[in-house]
């Protein structure tokens, strides 16, 4: 149905034939030799009738040709094969046609909308192909091997026609490259599947393209307006990514695992191209990093990444920090009277919103409708929060940013805080109850009675039981003469105080056992 070219005088053709006499007796056949007949047309290399009969034929055309003796072997014939004055019949099938003036023919039948780069001499390419003869017979296919053909272009690693036919292609482009034999495997063929003097047709799909001199390329997709800090070598990053090949084939995705990829940068923990491409990013930034194979997984590839593959990473930076970071405190509001500041041992009540650096809300006391209450410096919150709540006055509002080594570390909090996450707390301090001096759980606000033991021992039996002790201490607190450490279980404090006095652990305290703190023996070595 399609006949883009016909035989002209001077063309070289490859054809099969069966030669018979009018009675059907066969005198010759190229099929019996399992080889086409290869010859120039119109140059006297054929009998005159065949020279005329082949002109105008298409590849894959079949003709039945009758040649009279005067245009065949005449009155002499061919001894032992063709009698004199024989009429000859030829059943001819044209397989191939080319001319010594032919060049490589390129027909692009698909080109992607975006073509930022085309193949140049010395580029390294990965492509799939089907290789056929002009009659459509398949002789080779990379698809059948399920492996791309990987090679340099323009430096003699390919047949000359392929070297030329690949130039100018885009990744994703599909083209048909037709190569005459003198730019392919010539008179001898390849010794296996390709016969001599065969024109070759390659249906090529380009998957990948790079040059050994390439560095990474970075395309910023989204850059936040507020970018107070950019990543540097030695920082620890948490980011999401989709990893694809240049043709769009997905090979990996952190999104599919519902977990960020967490790593140090600039220290060899990731492939060299990624180490470089992650430098200078902002929190919240989205960028595309294209990594050539010599900065990726090289000639061998890894897993489902082919050897010599260019990699494309679309990344979204969730957060980053440096192991040397401390907390960051920003005060947004302070009341006019901000003279009483929080310190270790104080009992605090505060509201907070806790989020990740990308704004993901983790927790909120406002949503719960109740404050969070702690004793500062008692280990009831992560270290960074303990630091961030110090020197704060009632009514103050501040933002505290906590790096993971002062937060929940590499493990995070199961189901709540991701591992290695930087945390952001928006805090409002609502109440502050001053704590006791360090090392004290109870203090006297007034002078201590010289008859303290006798006052506690109401029944005067020389022994104080826990019930008597507890009743007395609570009475002192209620009258304002004494004070228990705020934020702790009062009964537990009193019980511990009693246990400390009950030195022989018999459940009662005697006058000999009873001592105030400043009467205790000093243990300087502790």
Coordinates of C-alpha atoms in Angstrom, one line a residue:
X1 CA 0.0 0.0 0.0
X2 CA 2.9 2.4 0.7
X3 CA 5.6 2.8 -1.9
X4 CA 7.8 5.7 -0.9
X5 CA 10.5 4.8 -3.5
X6 CA 10.8 2.8 -6.7
X7 CA 13.8 1.2 -8.5
X8 CA 15.6 3.5 -10.9
X9 CA 18.5 2.8 -13.2
X10 CA 21.7 2.9 -11.1
X11 CA 20.1 1.7 -7.9
X12 CA 21.4 -1.3 -6.0
X13 CA 18.7 -4.0 -5.3
X14 CA 18.4 -7.2 -3.3
X15 CA 15.6 -9.5 -4.4
X16 CA 14.5 -13.1 -4.3
X17 CA 13.4 -14.9 -7.5
X18 CA 12.2 -18.2 -8.9
X19 CA 13.1 -18.8 -12.6
X20 CA 11.0 -21.2 -14.6
X21 CA 10.4 -22.2 -18.2
X22 CA 6.8 -21.7 -19.6
X23 CA 6.0 -25.3 -18.7
X24 CA 6.7 -24.6 -15.1
X25 CA 10.1 -26.4 -14.9
X26 CA 12.4 -24.5 -12.5
X27 CA 15.9 -23.7 -13.7
X28 CA 17.0 -21.4 -10.8
X29 CA 16.0 -20.0 -7.4
X30 CA 17.6 -17.6 -4.9
X31 CA 15.5 -19.2 -2.2
X32 CA 17.4 -22.5 -2.7
X33 CA 20.6 -20.7 -1.9
X34 CA 18.9 -18.9 1.1
X35 CA 20.4 -15.7 -0.2
X36 CA 19.0 -12.7 -2.1
X37 CA 20.4 -11.8 -5.5
X38 CA 22.2 -8.5 -5.1
X39 CA 23.0 -6.3 -8.1
X40 CA 23.1 -2.8 -9.6
X41 CA 20.2 -2.1 -12.0
X42 CA 20.8 -0.6 -15.4
X43 CA 24.6 -1.2 -15.5
X44 CA 24.7 -4.3 -17.6
X45 CA 25.1 -6.7 -14.7
X46 CA 21.7 -8.4 -15.5
X47 CA 20.1 -9.7 -18.7
X48 CA 18.5 -6.8 -20.5
X49 CA 14.9 -8.0 -19.7
X50 CA 15.5 -8.1 -16.0
X51 CA 17.2 -4.7 -16.1
X52 CA 14.0 -3.3 -17.6
X53 CA 11.6 -5.4 -15.4
X54 CA 13.0 -4.2 -12.0
X55 CA 12.7 -0.5 -12.8
X56 CA 9.7 1.0 -11.0
X57 CA 9.4 -1.8 -8.4
X58 CA 8.7 -1.0 -4.7
X59 CA 10.2 -2.9 -1.7
X60 CA 7.9 -5.9 -0.9
X61 CA 6.4 -5.7 -4.4
X62 CA 6.1 -9.0 -6.2
X63 CA 6.2 -9.2 -10.0
X64 CA 5.7 -12.0 -12.5
X65 CA 8.1 -11.2 -15.4
X66 CA 8.1 -12.9 -18.9
X67 CA 11.4 -12.2 -20.8
X68 CA 11.7 -13.2 -24.5
X69 CA 15.0 -14.8 -25.7
X70 CA 16.3 -11.7 -27.3
X71 CA 16.2 -9.9 -23.9
X72 CA 17.5 -13.0 -22.1
X73 CA 20.1 -15.5 -23.2
X74 CA 19.2 -15.4 -26.9
X75 CA 20.1 -18.2 -29.4
X76 CA 23.1 -19.3 -27.3
X77 CA 21.3 -20.0 -24.0
X78 CA 23.4 -21.2 -21.0
X79 CA 25.0 -24.6 -21.4
X80 CA 23.3 -27.2 -19.3
X81 CA 20.8 -24.8 -17.8
X82 CA 18.9 -22.7 -20.3
X83 CA 18.4 -24.0 -23.9
X84 CA 18.8 -21.6 -26.8
X85 CA 15.9 -19.3 -27.6
X86 CA 14.1 -19.9 -24.3
X87 CA 11.3 -17.8 -23.0
X88 CA 12.0 -17.2 -19.3
X89 CA 9.5 -16.6 -16.4
X90 CA 10.7 -14.9 -13.2
X91 CA 8.7 -14.6 -10.0
X92 CA 10.4 -11.6 -8.3
X93 CA 10.1 -10.2 -4.7
X94 CA 12.0 -7.0 -4.1
X95 CA 13.6 -6.9 -0.6
X96 CA 15.8 -3.9 -0.6
X97 CA 16.8 -0.8 -2.6
X98 CA 19.4 1.9 -2.2
X99 CA 21.7 4.2 -4.2
X100 CA 25.3 5.2 -3.6
X101 CA 24.1 8.8 -3.3
X102 CA 21.7 8.0 -0.5
X103 CA 22.2 9.5 3.0
X104 CA 20.7 8.6 6.3
X105 CA 17.0 9.3 6.4
X106 CA 15.3 10.4 9.6
X107 CA 11.5 10.5 10.2
X108 CA 10.4 11.8 13.6
X109 CA 6.9 10.5 14.3
X110 CA 6.7 11.7 18.0
X111 CA 8.4 14.6 19.7
X112 CA 7.6 15.7 23.3
X113 CA 6.3 19.2 23.8
X114 CA 9.3 20.1 25.9
X115 CA 12.7 19.5 24.4
X116 CA 15.3 21.3 26.6
X117 CA 18.3 19.3 25.2
X118 CA 19.2 17.2 22.1
X119 CA 21.8 14.7 21.4
X120 CA 25.2 16.1 20.6
X121 CA 28.5 14.4 19.6
X122 CA 30.1 12.7 22.7
X123 CA 26.8 12.4 24.6
X124 CA 26.0 9.1 26.2
X125 CA 22.5 7.8 25.4
X126 CA 20.1 5.0 26.5
X127 CA 17.5 4.1 23.9
X128 CA 15.2 1.2 22.8
X129 CA 15.0 0.1 19.2
X130 CA 13.5 -2.3 16.8
X131 CA 15.8 -3.1 13.9
X132 CA 14.3 -4.3 10.6
X133 CA 15.2 -4.6 7.0
X134 CA 13.4 -2.5 4.4
X135 CA 10.9 -5.3 3.9
X136 CA 10.0 -5.2 7.6
X137 CA 11.8 -8.3 8.7
X138 CA 12.9 -7.9 12.3
X139 CA 16.6 -8.7 12.9
X140 CA 17.0 -7.3 16.4
X141 CA 15.2 -5.6 19.3
X142 CA 16.3 -4.1 22.6
X143 CA 12.6 -4.5 23.7
X144 CA 12.9 -8.3 23.5
X145 CA 16.0 -8.2 25.7
X146 CA 14.1 -5.8 28.1
X147 CA 17.3 -3.7 28.3
X148 CA 18.1 -0.4 26.7
X149 CA 21.1 0.0 24.3
X150 CA 23.6 2.3 26.1
X151 CA 26.4 4.0 24.1
X152 CA 28.3 7.1 23.3
X153 CA 27.3 9.0 20.1
X154 CA 29.6 10.3 17.4
X155 CA 32.8 8.7 18.6
X156 CA 32.7 5.5 16.6
X157 CA 31.0 3.2 19.0
X158 CA 28.1 2.8 16.5
X159 CA 27.7 2.2 12.8
X160 CA 28.2 5.6 11.0
X161 CA 24.5 5.9 10.0
X162 CA 23.3 5.4 13.6
X163 CA 25.9 7.9 14.9
X164 CA 24.4 10.4 12.5
X165 CA 20.7 9.4 12.9
X166 CA 20.7 9.9 16.6
X167 CA 22.0 13.5 16.6
X168 CA 19.4 16.1 17.5
X169 CA 17.0 13.7 19.3
X170 CA 15.2 14.7 22.5
X171 CA 14.5 12.5 25.4
X172 CA 11.0 11.0 24.8
X173 CA 11.4 11.4 21.0
X174 CA 10.6 8.5 18.6
X175 CA 12.0 8.4 15.2
X176 CA 12.7 6.0 12.3
X177 CA 16.3 6.0 11.0
X178 CA 16.9 4.4 7.6
X179 CA 20.5 3.6 6.9
X180 CA 22.0 2.5 3.6
X181 CA 24.5 -0.4 3.8
X182 CA 27.6 1.6 3.1
X183 CA 26.8 3.5 6.4
X184 CA 25.9 0.3 8.2
X185 CA 27.5 -3.2 7.8
X186 CA 28.5 -2.9 4.1
X187 CA 29.1 -5.8 1.8
X188 CA 29.8 -8.4 4.4
X189 CA 27.0 -7.7 6.9
X190 CA 27.5 -8.5 10.5
X191 CA 28.3 -12.2 10.0
X192 CA 25.1 -13.2 11.9
X193 CA 21.7 -11.7 11.3
X194 CA 22.4 -8.9 8.9
X195 CA 23.3 -9.9 5.3
X196 CA 25.7 -8.0 3.1
X197 CA 24.4 -4.9 1.3
X198 CA 21.3 -4.6 3.5
X199 CA 19.6 -1.3 4.2
X200 CA 18.6 -1.1 7.9
X201 CA 15.6 0.6 9.5
X202 CA 15.7 1.4 13.2
X203 CA 12.6 2.5 15.1
X204 CA 14.2 4.4 18.0
X205 CA 12.8 5.7 21.3
X206 CA 15.3 7.8 23.3
X207 CA 15.0 7.3 27.1
X208 CA 18.1 9.0 28.5
X209 CA 20.8 11.5 27.6
X210 CA 23.8 13.0 29.3
X211 CA 27.4 14.0 28.8
X212 CA 30.3 12.9 31.0
X213 CA 31.0 16.6 31.6
X214 CA 27.6 17.3 33.0
X215 CA 27.0 18.5 36.5
X216 CA 23.7 18.4 38.3
X217 CA 21.0 20.8 37.2
X218 CA 18.6 22.4 39.7
X219 CA 15.2 23.9 38.8
X220 CA 13.4 25.8 41.6
X221 CA 9.7 25.0 41.5
X222 CA 8.5 26.7 44.7
X223 CA 10.6 29.0 46.9
X224 CA 9.0 30.4 50.1
X225 CA 8.9 34.2 50.3
X226 CA 10.3 34.0 53.8
X227 CA 13.5 32.1 53.7
X228 CA 15.5 32.9 56.9
X229 CA 17.9 30.1 56.5
X230 CA 19.3 27.9 53.7
X231 CA 20.8 24.5 54.1
X232 CA 24.6 24.0 54.4
X233 CA 27.0 21.1 54.5
X234 CA 26.6 19.3 57.8
X235 CA 22.9 20.1 58.2
X236 CA 20.4 17.3 58.7
X237 CA 17.4 17.4 56.3
X238 CA 14.0 15.8 56.2
X239 CA 12.5 15.9 52.8
X240 CA 10.0 14.1 50.5
X241 CA 10.8 13.1 47.0
X242 CA 9.7 11.4 43.8
X243 CA 12.6 9.8 41.9
X244 CA 12.1 9.2 38.2
X245 CA 14.2 8.4 35.1
X246 CA 14.4 11.0 32.4
X247 CA 11.5 9.3 30.5
X248 CA 9.3 9.7 33.6
X249 CA 9.5 6.2 34.9
X250 CA 9.1 6.3 38.7
X251 CA 11.7 4.2 40.5
X252 CA 11.2 5.4 44.1
X253 CA 9.0 7.7 46.2
X254 CA 9.1 8.7 49.9
X255 CA 5.4 9.6 49.6
X256 CA 4.6 6.0 48.9
X257 CA 6.2 5.1 52.2
X258 CA 4.4 8.0 54.0
X259 CA 7.8 8.9 55.6
X260 CA 10.3 11.6 54.8
X261 CA 13.9 10.7 53.8
X262 CA 16.1 11.9 56.6
X263 CA 19.9 12.5 56.1
X264 CA 22.9 14.6 56.6
X265 CA 24.0 16.5 53.5
X266 CA 27.5 17.3 52.3
X267 CA 29.0 14.3 54.1
X268 CA 28.6 11.4 51.7
X269 CA 25.4 9.9 53.2
X270 CA 23.6 10.3 49.8
X271 CA 24.8 10.1 46.2
X272 CA 27.1 12.9 45.2
X273 CA 24.6 14.7 43.0
X274 CA 22.0 14.8 45.8
X275 CA 24.6 15.9 48.3
X276 CA 25.2 18.9 46.0
X277 CA 21.6 19.5 45.0
X278 CA 20.3 19.7 48.5
X279 CA 22.6 22.6 49.5
X280 CA 21.1 26.0 49.7
X281 CA 17.4 24.9 50.1
X282 CA 14.8 26.7 52.3
X283 CA 12.3 25.0 54.5
X284 CA 9.2 24.4 52.4
X285 CA 11.1 24.7 49.1
X286 CA 10.3 22.5 46.2
X287 CA 13.0 21.9 43.5
X288 CA 13.9 19.5 40.8
X289 CA 17.4 18.0 40.8
X290 CA 18.7 16.2 37.7
X291 CA 21.6 14.0 38.5
X292 CA 23.9 12.5 35.7
X293 CA 24.9 8.9 36.3
X294 CA 28.5 9.7 37.3
X295 CA 27.1 11.6 40.2
X296 CA 24.3 9.0 40.8
X297 CA 24.5 5.2 40.7
X298 CA 27.1 5.0 37.8
X299 CA 27.3 2.3 35.2
X300 CA 26.0 -0.5 37.5
X301 CA 22.8 1.2 38.7
X302 CA 21.1 -0.1 41.8
X303 CA 17.9 -2.1 42.3
X304 CA 15.3 -0.9 39.7
X305 CA 17.6 2.0 38.6
X306 CA 19.4 0.9 35.3
X307 CA 23.1 1.4 34.8
X308 CA 24.1 4.8 33.4
X309 CA 20.7 6.3 34.1
X310 CA 20.1 10.0 34.6
X311 CA 18.0 10.5 37.7
X312 CA 15.3 13.2 38.3
X313 CA 14.4 14.0 41.9
X314 CA 11.4 16.3 42.7
X315 CA 11.9 17.2 46.3
X316 CA 10.0 19.0 49.0
X317 CA 12.0 20.2 52.0
X318 CA 10.1 19.6 55.2
X319 CA 12.7 20.8 57.7
X320 CA 16.4 20.9 58.5
X321 CA 18.7 21.6 61.4
X322 CA 22.3 21.4 62.4
X323 CA 23.5 19.3 65.3
X324 CA 25.1 22.4 66.8
X325 CA 21.7 24.3 66.9
X326 CA 20.2 25.4 70.1
X327 CA 16.6 26.5 70.6
X328 CA 15.3 29.6 69.1
X329 CA 13.1 31.9 71.1
X330 CA 11.1 34.8 69.6
X331 CA 8.9 36.8 72.0
X332 CA 5.8 38.2 70.3
X333 CA 4.1 39.9 73.3
X334 CA 5.1 41.0 76.8
X335 CA 2.8 42.6 79.3
X336 CA 3.7 46.0 80.7
X337 CA 4.7 44.4 84.0
X338 CA 7.1 41.6 83.2
X339 CA 9.3 41.7 86.2
X340 CA 8.6 38.2 87.7
X341 CA 10.3 35.7 85.4
X342 CA 10.1 31.9 85.4
X343 CA 13.0 29.9 86.8
X344 CA 13.8 26.3 87.7
X345 CA 11.4 24.9 90.3
X346 CA 8.5 27.3 89.4
X347 CA 5.1 25.8 88.7
X348 CA 3.8 26.9 85.3
X349 CA 0.5 26.7 83.5
X350 CA 0.5 27.5 79.8
X351 CA -1.2 27.0 76.5
X352 CA 0.6 25.9 73.3
X353 CA 0.2 25.0 69.7
X354 CA 2.8 22.4 68.6
X355 CA 3.6 22.1 64.9
X356 CA 6.3 21.0 62.5
X357 CA 8.4 23.5 60.5
X358 CA 6.1 23.0 57.5
X359 CA 3.1 24.1 59.5
X360 CA 1.7 20.6 60.2
X361 CA -0.2 20.8 63.6
X362 CA 0.8 18.1 66.0
X363 CA -1.0 19.1 69.2
X364 CA -2.9 22.1 70.8
X365 CA -3.9 22.7 74.4
X366 CA -6.4 25.3 73.2
X367 CA -8.2 22.6 71.2
X368 CA -8.3 20.4 74.4
X369 CA -9.6 23.3 76.5
X370 CA -7.1 23.0 79.3
X371 CA -3.6 24.2 80.1
X372 CA -0.4 22.2 80.3
X373 CA 1.1 22.3 83.8
X374 CA 4.7 21.5 84.7
X375 CA 7.4 22.2 87.3
X376 CA 10.2 23.9 85.4
X377 CA 13.5 22.0 85.5
X378 CA 11.9 18.7 86.8
X379 CA 12.2 16.7 83.5
X380 CA 8.5 16.8 82.8
X381 CA 9.0 18.2 79.3
X382 CA 11.7 17.8 76.6
X383 CA 14.9 19.7 77.3
X384 CA 14.3 22.2 74.6
X385 CA 10.9 23.1 76.0
X386 CA 12.3 23.4 79.5
X387 CA 14.9 25.8 78.1
X388 CA 12.3 27.8 76.1
X389 CA 10.0 28.4 79.1
X390 CA 12.6 30.0 81.3
X391 CA 12.7 33.8 82.0
X392 CA 9.1 34.1 80.8
X393 CA 6.5 36.3 82.6
X394 CA 2.8 35.7 83.0
X395 CA 0.9 36.9 79.9
X396 CA 4.0 36.7 77.6
X397 CA 3.6 35.0 74.2
X398 CA 6.6 33.5 72.4
X399 CA 7.6 31.0 69.7
X400 CA 10.1 28.4 70.6
X401 CA 11.8 26.3 67.9
X402 CA 13.4 23.1 69.2
X403 CA 15.9 21.0 67.2
X404 CA 15.4 17.2 67.5
X405 CA 18.4 16.6 69.7
X406 CA 16.6 18.9 72.3
X407 CA 13.2 17.4 71.4
X408 CA 12.2 13.9 70.6
X409 CA 15.4 12.8 68.9
X410 CA 15.8 10.4 66.0
X411 CA 13.0 8.1 67.3
X412 CA 10.3 10.8 67.6
X413 CA 7.1 10.1 69.5
X414 CA 5.3 7.1 68.2
X415 CA 2.3 8.1 66.1
X416 CA 2.7 11.8 67.0
X417 CA 6.1 13.3 66.3
X418 CA 8.3 12.1 63.3
X419 CA 11.8 11.1 64.0
X420 CA 14.4 13.9 63.8
X421 CA 11.7 16.5 63.5
X422 CA 12.2 20.2 64.4
X423 CA 9.3 21.4 66.5
X424 CA 7.7 24.7 66.8
X425 CA 5.8 25.7 69.9
X426 CA 3.6 28.8 70.1
X427 CA 3.3 29.5 73.9
X428 CA 1.3 31.7 76.2
X429 CA 2.1 31.6 79.9
X430 CA -1.0 31.9 82.0
X431 CA 0.1 31.3 85.6
X432 CA 3.4 31.1 87.5
X433 CA 3.7 29.8 91.1
X434 CA 7.1 30.5 92.5
X435 CA 9.0 27.3 93.4
X436 CA 11.2 26.5 96.4
X437 CA 14.9 26.8 96.6
X438 CA 16.7 24.0 94.8
X439 CA 16.8 20.9 97.0
X440 CA 13.8 21.8 99.1
X441 CA 10.3 20.3 98.9
X442 CA 9.0 22.2 101.9
X443 CA 10.1 25.5 103.5
X444 CA 9.0 27.6 106.5
X445 CA 7.7 31.1 105.9
X446 CA 8.0 32.0 109.6
X447 CA 10.5 31.3 112.3
X448 CA 10.6 27.6 113.2
X449 CA 9.3 26.8 116.6
X450 CA 12.0 25.7 119.1
X451 CA 9.5 23.0 120.3
X452 CA 8.7 21.8 116.9
X453 CA 8.8 18.1 117.7
X454 CA 6.5 18.6 120.8
X455 CA 4.0 20.6 118.6
X456 CA 3.8 17.7 116.1
X457 CA 3.6 15.1 118.9
X458 CA 0.2 16.2 120.1
X459 CA -0.5 13.1 122.3
X460 CA 2.9 13.6 123.9
X461 CA 3.9 10.0 123.7
X462 CA 7.4 10.8 122.3
X463 CA 6.5 9.3 119.0
X464 CA 5.2 10.9 115.8
X465 CA 3.2 8.7 113.4
X466 CA 2.6 9.6 109.7
X467 CA -0.9 10.7 110.4
X468 CA 0.2 13.2 113.0
X469 CA 3.1 14.4 110.8
X470 CA 0.8 14.9 107.8
X471 CA -1.9 16.7 109.8
X472 CA 0.7 19.2 111.2
X473 CA 2.4 20.0 107.9
X474 CA -0.9 20.6 106.1
X475 CA -2.0 22.8 108.9
X476 CA 1.2 24.9 108.6
X477 CA 0.7 25.2 104.8
X478 CA -3.0 26.2 105.3
X479 CA -2.0 28.9 107.8
X480 CA 0.7 30.3 105.5
X481 CA 3.5 29.4 107.9
X482 CA 4.9 26.7 105.6
X483 CA 5.0 26.0 101.8
X484 CA 5.1 22.8 99.8
X485 CA 6.9 22.7 96.4
X486 CA 4.2 23.5 93.8
X487 CA 3.2 21.1 91.1
X488 CA 3.9 17.9 92.9
X489 CA 1.6 15.5 94.9
X490 CA 1.4 17.1 98.3
X491 CA 0.7 13.7 100.1
X492 CA 3.7 12.2 98.4
X493 CA 6.0 15.1 99.5
X494 CA 4.8 14.7 103.1
X495 CA 5.2 11.0 103.0
X496 CA 8.8 11.4 101.7
X497 CA 9.5 14.0 104.4
X498 CA 8.3 11.6 107.1
X499 CA 10.3 8.7 105.6
X500 CA 13.4 10.8 105.7
X501 CA 12.9 11.5 109.4
X502 CA 12.0 7.8 110.2
X503 CA 15.6 6.8 110.1
X504 CA 15.2 3.3 111.4
X505 CA 12.1 2.7 109.2
X506 CA 10.0 1.5 112.1
X507 CA 7.0 3.7 111.0
X508 CA 7.4 6.3 113.7
X509 CA 9.7 9.3 114.4
X510 CA 11.3 9.9 117.8
X511 CA 12.8 13.1 119.1
X512 CA 16.3 11.6 118.6
X513 CA 15.6 10.9 114.9
X514 CA 13.9 14.3 114.2
X515 CA 16.2 16.9 112.6
X516 CA 15.7 20.0 110.4
X517 CA 17.6 20.3 107.1
X518 CA 20.3 22.6 108.5
X519 CA 20.8 20.1 111.3
X520 CA 21.6 17.2 109.0
X521 CA 25.2 16.0 108.7
X522 CA 27.0 17.6 105.7
X523 CA 28.1 15.2 102.9
X524 CA 30.4 17.5 100.9
X525 CA 31.8 14.6 98.9
X526 CA 28.3 14.1 97.3

